[in-house]
C-alpha positions as a Markdown table, in Angstrom:
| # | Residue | x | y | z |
|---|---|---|---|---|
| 1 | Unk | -12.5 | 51.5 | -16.8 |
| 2 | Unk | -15.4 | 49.3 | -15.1 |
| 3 | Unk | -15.6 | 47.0 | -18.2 |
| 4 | Unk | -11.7 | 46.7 | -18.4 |
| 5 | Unk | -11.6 | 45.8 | -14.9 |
| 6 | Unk | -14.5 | 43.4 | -15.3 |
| 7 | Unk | -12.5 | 41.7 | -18.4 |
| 8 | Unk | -9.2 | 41.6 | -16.6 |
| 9 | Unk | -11.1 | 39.6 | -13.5 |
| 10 | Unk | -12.9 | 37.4 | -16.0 |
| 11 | Unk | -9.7 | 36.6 | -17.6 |
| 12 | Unk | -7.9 | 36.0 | -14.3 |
| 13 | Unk | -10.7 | 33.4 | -13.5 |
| 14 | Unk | -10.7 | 31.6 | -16.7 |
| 15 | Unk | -6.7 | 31.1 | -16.5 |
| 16 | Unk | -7.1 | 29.8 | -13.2 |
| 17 | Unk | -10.0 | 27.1 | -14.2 |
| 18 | Unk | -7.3 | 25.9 | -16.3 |
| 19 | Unk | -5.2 | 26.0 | -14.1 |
| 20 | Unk | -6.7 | 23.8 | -11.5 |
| 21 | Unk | -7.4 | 21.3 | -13.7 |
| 22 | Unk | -3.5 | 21.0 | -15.1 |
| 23 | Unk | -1.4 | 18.3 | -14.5 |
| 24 | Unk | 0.7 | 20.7 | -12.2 |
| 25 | Unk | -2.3 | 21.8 | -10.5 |
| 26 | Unk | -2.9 | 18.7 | -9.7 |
| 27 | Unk | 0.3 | 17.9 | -8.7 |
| 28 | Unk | 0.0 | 20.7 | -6.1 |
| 29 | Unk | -2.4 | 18.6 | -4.3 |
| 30 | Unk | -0.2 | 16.9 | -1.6 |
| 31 | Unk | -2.0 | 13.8 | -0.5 |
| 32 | Unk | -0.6 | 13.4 | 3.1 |
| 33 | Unk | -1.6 | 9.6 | 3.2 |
| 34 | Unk | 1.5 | 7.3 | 4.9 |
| 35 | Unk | 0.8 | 3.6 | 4.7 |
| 36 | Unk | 2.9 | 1.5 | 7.1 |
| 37 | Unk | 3.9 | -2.3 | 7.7 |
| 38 | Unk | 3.4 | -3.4 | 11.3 |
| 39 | Unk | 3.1 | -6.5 | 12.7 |
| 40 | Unk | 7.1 | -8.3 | 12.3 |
| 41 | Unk | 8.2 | -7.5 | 15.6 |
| 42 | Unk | 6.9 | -7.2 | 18.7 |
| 43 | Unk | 9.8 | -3.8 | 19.5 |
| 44 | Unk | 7.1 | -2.1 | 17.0 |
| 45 | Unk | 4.5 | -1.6 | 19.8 |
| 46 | Unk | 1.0 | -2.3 | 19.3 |
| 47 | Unk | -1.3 | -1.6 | 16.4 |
| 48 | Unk | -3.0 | 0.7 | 18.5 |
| 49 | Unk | -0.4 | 2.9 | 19.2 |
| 50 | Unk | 0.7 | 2.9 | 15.4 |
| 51 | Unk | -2.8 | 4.1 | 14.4 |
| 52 | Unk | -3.1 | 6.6 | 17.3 |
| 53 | Unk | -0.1 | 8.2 | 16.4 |
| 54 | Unk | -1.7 | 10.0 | 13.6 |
| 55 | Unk | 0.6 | 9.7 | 11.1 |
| 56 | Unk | -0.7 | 6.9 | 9.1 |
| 57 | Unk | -4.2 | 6.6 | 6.8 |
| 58 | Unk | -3.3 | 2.6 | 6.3 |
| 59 | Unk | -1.9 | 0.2 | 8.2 |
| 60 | Unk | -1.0 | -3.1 | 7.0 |
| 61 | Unk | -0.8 | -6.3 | 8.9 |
| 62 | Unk | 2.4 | -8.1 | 7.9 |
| 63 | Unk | 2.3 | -11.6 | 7.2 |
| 64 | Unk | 0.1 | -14.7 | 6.0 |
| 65 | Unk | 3.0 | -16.2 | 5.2 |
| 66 | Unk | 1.5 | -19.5 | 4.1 |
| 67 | Unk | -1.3 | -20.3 | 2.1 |
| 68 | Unk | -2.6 | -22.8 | -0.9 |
| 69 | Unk | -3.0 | -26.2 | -1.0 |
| 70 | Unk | -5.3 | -25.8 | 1.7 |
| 71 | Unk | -2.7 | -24.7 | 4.2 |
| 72 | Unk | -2.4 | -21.4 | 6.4 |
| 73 | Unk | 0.0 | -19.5 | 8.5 |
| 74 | Unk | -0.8 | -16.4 | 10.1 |
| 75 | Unk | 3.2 | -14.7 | 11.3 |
| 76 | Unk | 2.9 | -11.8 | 13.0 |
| 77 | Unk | 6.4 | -12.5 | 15.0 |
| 78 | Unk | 5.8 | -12.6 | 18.3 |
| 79 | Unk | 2.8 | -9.8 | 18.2 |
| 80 | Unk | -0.4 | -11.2 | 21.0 |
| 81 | Unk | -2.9 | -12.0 | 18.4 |
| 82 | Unk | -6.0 | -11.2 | 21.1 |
| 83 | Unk | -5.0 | -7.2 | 20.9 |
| 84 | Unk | -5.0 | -7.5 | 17.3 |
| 85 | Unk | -8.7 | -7.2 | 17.1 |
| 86 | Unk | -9.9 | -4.5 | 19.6 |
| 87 | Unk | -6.8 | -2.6 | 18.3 |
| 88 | Unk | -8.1 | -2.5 | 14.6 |
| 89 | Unk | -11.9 | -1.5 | 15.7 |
| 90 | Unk | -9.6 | 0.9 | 17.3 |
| 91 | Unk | -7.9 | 2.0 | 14.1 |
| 92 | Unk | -10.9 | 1.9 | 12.0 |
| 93 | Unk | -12.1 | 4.3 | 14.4 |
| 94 | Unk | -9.7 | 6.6 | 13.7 |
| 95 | Unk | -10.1 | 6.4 | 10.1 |
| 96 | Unk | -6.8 | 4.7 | 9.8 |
| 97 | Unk | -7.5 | 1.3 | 6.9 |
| 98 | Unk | -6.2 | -1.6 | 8.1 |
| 99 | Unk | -5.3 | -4.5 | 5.8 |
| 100 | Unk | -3.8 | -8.0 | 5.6 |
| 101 | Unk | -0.5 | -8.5 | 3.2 |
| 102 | Unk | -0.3 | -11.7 | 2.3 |
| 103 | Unk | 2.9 | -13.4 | 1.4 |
| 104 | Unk | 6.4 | -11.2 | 2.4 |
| 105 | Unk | 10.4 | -12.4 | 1.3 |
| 106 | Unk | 9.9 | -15.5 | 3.8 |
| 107 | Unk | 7.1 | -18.1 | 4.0 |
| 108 | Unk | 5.6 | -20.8 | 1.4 |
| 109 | Unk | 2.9 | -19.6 | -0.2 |
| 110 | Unk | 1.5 | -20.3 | -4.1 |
| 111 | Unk | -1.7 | -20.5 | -6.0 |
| 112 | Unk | -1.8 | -24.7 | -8.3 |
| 113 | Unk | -4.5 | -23.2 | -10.3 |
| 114 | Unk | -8.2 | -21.2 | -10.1 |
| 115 | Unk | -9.9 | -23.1 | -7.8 |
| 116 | Unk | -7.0 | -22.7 | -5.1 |
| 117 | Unk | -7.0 | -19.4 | -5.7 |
| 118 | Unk | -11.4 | -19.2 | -4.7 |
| 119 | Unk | -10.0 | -21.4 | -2.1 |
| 120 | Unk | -7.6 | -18.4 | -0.7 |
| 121 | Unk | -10.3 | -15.8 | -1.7 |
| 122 | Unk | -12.9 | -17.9 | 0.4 |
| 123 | Unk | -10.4 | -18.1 | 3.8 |
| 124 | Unk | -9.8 | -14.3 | 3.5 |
| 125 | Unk | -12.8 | -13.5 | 3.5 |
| 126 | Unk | -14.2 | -15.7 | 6.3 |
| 127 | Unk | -11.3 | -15.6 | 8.5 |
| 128 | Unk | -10.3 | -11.9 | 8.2 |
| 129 | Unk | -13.1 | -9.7 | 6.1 |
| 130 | Unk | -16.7 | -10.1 | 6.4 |
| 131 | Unk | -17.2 | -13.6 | 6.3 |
| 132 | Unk | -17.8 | -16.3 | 9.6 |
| 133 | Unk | -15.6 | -18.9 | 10.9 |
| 134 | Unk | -15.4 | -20.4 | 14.3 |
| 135 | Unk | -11.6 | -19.5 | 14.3 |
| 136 | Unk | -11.1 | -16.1 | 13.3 |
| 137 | Unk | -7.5 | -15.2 | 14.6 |
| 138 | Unk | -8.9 | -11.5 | 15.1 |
| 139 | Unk | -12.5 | -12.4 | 16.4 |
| 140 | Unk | -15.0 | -10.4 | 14.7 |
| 141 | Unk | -13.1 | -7.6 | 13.6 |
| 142 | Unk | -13.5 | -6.9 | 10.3 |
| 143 | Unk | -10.4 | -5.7 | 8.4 |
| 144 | Unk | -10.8 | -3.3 | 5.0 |
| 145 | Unk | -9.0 | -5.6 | 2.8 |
| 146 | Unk | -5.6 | -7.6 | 1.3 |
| 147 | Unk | -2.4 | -6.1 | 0.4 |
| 148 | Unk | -0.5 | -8.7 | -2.2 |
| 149 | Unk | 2.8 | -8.5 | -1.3 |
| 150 | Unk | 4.1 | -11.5 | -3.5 |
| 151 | Unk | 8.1 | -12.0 | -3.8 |
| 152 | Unk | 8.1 | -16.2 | -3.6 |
| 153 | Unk | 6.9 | -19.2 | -5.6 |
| 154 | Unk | 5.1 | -18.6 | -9.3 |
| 155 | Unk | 3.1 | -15.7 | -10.5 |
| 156 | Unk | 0.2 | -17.6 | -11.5 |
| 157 | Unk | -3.7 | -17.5 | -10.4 |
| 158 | Unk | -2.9 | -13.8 | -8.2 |
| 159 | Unk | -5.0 | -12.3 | -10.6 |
| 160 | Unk | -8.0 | -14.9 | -10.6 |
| 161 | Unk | -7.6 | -14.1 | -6.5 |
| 162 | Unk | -7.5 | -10.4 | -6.8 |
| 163 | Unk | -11.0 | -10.6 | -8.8 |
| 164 | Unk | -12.7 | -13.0 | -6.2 |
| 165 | Unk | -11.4 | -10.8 | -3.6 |
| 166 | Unk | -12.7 | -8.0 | -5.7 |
| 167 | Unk | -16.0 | -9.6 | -5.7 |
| 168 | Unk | -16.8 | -9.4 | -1.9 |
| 169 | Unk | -16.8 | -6.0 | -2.5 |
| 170 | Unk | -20.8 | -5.1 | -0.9 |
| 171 | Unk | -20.8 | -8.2 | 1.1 |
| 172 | Unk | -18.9 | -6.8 | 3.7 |
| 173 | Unk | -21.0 | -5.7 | 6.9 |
| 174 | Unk | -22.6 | -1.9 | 5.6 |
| 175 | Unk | -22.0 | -3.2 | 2.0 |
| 176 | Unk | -18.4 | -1.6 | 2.1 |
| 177 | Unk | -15.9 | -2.5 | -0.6 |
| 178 | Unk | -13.1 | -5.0 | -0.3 |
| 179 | Unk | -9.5 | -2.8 | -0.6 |
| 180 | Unk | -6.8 | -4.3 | -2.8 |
| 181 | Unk | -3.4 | -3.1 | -2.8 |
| 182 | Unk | -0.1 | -4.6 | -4.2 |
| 183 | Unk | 3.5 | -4.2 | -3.1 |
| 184 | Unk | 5.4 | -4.5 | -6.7 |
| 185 | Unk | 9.0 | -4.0 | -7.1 |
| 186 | Unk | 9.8 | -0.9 | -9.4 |
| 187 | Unk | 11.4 | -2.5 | -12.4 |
| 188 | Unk | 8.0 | -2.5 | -14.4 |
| 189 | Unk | 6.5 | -5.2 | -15.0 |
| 190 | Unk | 6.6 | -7.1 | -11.6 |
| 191 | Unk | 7.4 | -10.3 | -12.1 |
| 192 | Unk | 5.5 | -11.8 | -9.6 |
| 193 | Unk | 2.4 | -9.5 | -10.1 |
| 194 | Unk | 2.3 | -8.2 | -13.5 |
| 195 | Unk | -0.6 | -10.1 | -14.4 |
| 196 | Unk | -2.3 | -9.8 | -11.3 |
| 197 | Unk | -2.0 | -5.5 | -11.8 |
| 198 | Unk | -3.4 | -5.6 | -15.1 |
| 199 | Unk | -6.6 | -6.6 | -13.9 |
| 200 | Unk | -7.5 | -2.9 | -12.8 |
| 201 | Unk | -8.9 | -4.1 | -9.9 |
| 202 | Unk | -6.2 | -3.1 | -7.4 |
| 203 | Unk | -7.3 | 0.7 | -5.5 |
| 204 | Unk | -3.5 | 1.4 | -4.6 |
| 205 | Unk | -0.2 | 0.5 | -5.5 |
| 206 | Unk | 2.9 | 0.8 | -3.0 |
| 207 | Unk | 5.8 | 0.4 | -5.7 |
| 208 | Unk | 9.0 | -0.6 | -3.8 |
| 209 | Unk | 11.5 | 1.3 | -4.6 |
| 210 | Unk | 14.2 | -0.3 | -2.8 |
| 211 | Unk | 16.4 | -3.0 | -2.9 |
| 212 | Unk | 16.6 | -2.2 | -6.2 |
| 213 | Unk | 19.2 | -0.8 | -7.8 |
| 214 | Unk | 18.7 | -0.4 | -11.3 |
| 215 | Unk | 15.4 | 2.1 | -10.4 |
| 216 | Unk | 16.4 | 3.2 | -6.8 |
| 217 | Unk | 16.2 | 7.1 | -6.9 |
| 218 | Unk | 20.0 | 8.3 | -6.8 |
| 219 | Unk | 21.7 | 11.4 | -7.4 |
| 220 | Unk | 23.2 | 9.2 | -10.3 |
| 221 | Unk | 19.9 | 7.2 | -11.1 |
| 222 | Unk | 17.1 | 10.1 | -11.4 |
| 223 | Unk | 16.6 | 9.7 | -15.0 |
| 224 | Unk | 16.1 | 6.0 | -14.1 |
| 225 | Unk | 13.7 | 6.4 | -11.1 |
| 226 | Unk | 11.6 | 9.1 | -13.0 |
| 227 | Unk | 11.4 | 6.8 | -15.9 |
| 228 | Unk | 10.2 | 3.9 | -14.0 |
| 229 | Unk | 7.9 | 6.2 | -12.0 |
| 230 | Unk | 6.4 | 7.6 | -15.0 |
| 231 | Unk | 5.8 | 4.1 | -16.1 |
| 232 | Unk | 3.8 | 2.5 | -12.9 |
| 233 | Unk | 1.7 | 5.8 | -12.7 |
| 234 | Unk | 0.9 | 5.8 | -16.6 |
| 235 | Unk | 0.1 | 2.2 | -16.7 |
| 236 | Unk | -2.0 | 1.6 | -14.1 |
| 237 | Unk | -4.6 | 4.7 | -14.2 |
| 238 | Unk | -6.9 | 3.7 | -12.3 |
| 239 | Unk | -4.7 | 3.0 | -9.0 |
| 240 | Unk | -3.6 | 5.6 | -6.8 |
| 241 | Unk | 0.7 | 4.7 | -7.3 |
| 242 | Unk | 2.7 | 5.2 | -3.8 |
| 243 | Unk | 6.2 | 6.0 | -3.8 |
| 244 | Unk | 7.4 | 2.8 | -1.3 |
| 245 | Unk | 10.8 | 3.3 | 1.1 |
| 246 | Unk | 12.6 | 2.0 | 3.3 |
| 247 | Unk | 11.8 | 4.0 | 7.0 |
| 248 | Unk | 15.9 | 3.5 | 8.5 |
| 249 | Unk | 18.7 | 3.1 | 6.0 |
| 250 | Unk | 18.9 | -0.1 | 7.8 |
| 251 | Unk | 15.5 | -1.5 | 6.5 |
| 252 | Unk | 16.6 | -2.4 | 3.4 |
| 253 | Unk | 19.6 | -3.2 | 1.6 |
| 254 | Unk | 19.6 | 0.0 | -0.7 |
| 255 | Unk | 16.9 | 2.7 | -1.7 |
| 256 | Unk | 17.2 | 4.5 | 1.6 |
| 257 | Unk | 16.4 | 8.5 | 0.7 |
| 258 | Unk | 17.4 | 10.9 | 4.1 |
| 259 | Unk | 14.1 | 13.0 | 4.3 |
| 260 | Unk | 15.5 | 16.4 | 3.4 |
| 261 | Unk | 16.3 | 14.5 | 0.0 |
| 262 | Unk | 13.0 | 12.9 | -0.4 |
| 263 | Unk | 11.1 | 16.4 | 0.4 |
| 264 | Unk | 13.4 | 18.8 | -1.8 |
| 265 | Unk | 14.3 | 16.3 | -4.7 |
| 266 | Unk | 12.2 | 13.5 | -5.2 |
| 267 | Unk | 8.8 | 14.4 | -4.0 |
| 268 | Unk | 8.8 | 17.4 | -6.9 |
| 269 | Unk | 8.9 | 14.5 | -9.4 |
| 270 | Unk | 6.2 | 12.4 | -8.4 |
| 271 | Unk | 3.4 | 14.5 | -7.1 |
| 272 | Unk | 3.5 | 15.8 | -10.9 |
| 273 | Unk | 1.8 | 12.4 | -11.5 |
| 274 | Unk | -2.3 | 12.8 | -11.3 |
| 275 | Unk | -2.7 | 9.6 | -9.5 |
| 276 | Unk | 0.1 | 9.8 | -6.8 |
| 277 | Unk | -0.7 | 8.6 | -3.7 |
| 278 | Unk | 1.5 | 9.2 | -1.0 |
| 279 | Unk | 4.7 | 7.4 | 0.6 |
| 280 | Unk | 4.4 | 3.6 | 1.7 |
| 281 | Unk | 7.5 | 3.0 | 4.6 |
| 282 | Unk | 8.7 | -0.2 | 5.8 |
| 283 | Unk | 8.2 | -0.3 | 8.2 |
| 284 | Unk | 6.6 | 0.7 | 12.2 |
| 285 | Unk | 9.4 | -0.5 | 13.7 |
| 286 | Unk | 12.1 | 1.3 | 11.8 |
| 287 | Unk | 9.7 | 4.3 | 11.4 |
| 288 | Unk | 9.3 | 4.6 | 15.3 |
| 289 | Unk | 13.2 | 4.5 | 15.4 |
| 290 | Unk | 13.6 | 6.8 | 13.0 |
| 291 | Unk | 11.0 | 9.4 | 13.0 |
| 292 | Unk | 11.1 | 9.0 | 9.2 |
| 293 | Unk | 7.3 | 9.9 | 8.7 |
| 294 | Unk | 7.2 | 13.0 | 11.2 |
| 295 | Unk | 10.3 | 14.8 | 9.1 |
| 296 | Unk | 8.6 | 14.1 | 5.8 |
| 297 | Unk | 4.5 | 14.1 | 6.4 |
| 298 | Unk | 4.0 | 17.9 | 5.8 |
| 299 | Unk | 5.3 | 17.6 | 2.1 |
| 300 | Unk | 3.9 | 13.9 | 1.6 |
């Protein structure tokens, strides 16, 4: 009886080895990480009180709207740039990352070739990371990196920017690495960042999944979304892939999921992938409205 007993226990064990190392094992592993844009309108509140609210592990700074060609322009729509700095020590504090997008749907921005692109890499770094410039719009705060959020202008040279970026990675102050993340939309490839993905340098990847239509989860699009989700988790390995939304149906033109939808019916699908990362919203402003990440955190 003690030997059967000590076989059954054995077995038990070994079944449940392989099942913690299944792909729905790992699915069962519910990240809880919400990134959030902040920073295009001043209703938002301040980056401080984003971070301190707890529901976020990234925040991104939304936007340099213009760079190349030498030229720069830091919008953060009506936002006192002064705060910005003591509020992300503040932030980083918390453990919350905080990152830079650069570009967004309104500006002038492009890369004329790879030594623009260095050029980019080289302002980044000494006006917002861990390089030094008299004229840092945050003072010495040091942010954890660049979100590419590209939607204007020509694809080309983002990938020669992403590896330069890449490469600051140990030069920061306690030789911590330089975070990329990307904004694609979900029809695969992006085709503004495409090239720029296939790098593998890029640590996250907050997949829009709005505006839209043709991969925007539906009740008559799932095969579509799940297909397309499939396909940015599968081809970029190496990235943790966020599911990106809309905060408000009035954030976006289409892609809008109410919460009890996104928890019951959509967040089943893509937590099966093994290198799921959580929910990106767009954005603060519509999420403080809202309460969007509150209702949906516990099952993100």
């Amino acid at each position: 009886m003690a030997s059967s007993l000590w076989r059954l226990a054995l077995a038990a064990a070994m079944c449940g080895a392989l099942l913690s190392s299944s792909p729905a094992a790992a699915a069962a592993k519910k990240t809880g990480r919400i990134t959030v844009y902040w920073g295009q309108t001043a209703a938002e509140g301040r980056l401080r009180e984003a971070c301190g609210s707890g529901l976020y592990s990234t925040v991104i700074i939304s936007f340099l709207t213009g760079f190349g060609g030498g030229r720069y322009k830091l919008d953060l729509a009506g936002h006192d740039w002064g705060a910005v700095g003591p509020d992300v020590k503040y932030c980083q504090s918390r453990k919350v990352l905080v990152l830079l997008s650069i570009g967004g749907g309104i500006g002038r921005y492009s890369l004329a070739s790879k030594s623009d692109a260095k050029a980019v890499a080289d302002h980044l770094w000494d006006f917002y990371l861990g390089g030094h410039s008299k004229s840092r719009p945050f003072g010495d705060a040091v942010l954890d990196g660049v979100d590419f959020d590209i939607e204007l202008g020509r694809p080309a040279h983002y990938d020669d920017l992403a590896r330069y970026l890449k490469a600051y990675s140990g030069r920061k102050p306690g030789g911590k690495k330089v975070w990329l993340t990307a904004a694609p939309q979900c029809p695969f490839p992006d085709r503004m960042l495409g090239e720029a993905l296939r790098t593998g340098v890029f640590d996250r990847v907050h997949v829009q999944f709005y505006n839209n239509p043709a991969c925007n989860y539906r009740a008559s699009n799932v095969a579509a979304f799940t297909a397309a989700w499939r396909k940015w988790t599968s081809r970029l390995p190496r990235s943790s892939v966020y599911l990106g939304l809309p905060a408000a149906a009035g954030a976006a033109n289409n892609g809008y999921i109410p919460p009890p939808a996104l928890v019951g019916k959509v967040l089943p699908i893509v937590q099966r992938s093994r290198n799921y990362g959580g929910v990106m919203l767009w954005s603060r402003y519509w999420d403080r409205r809202t309460g969007y990440s509150k209702k949906i955190k516990h099952a993100v």
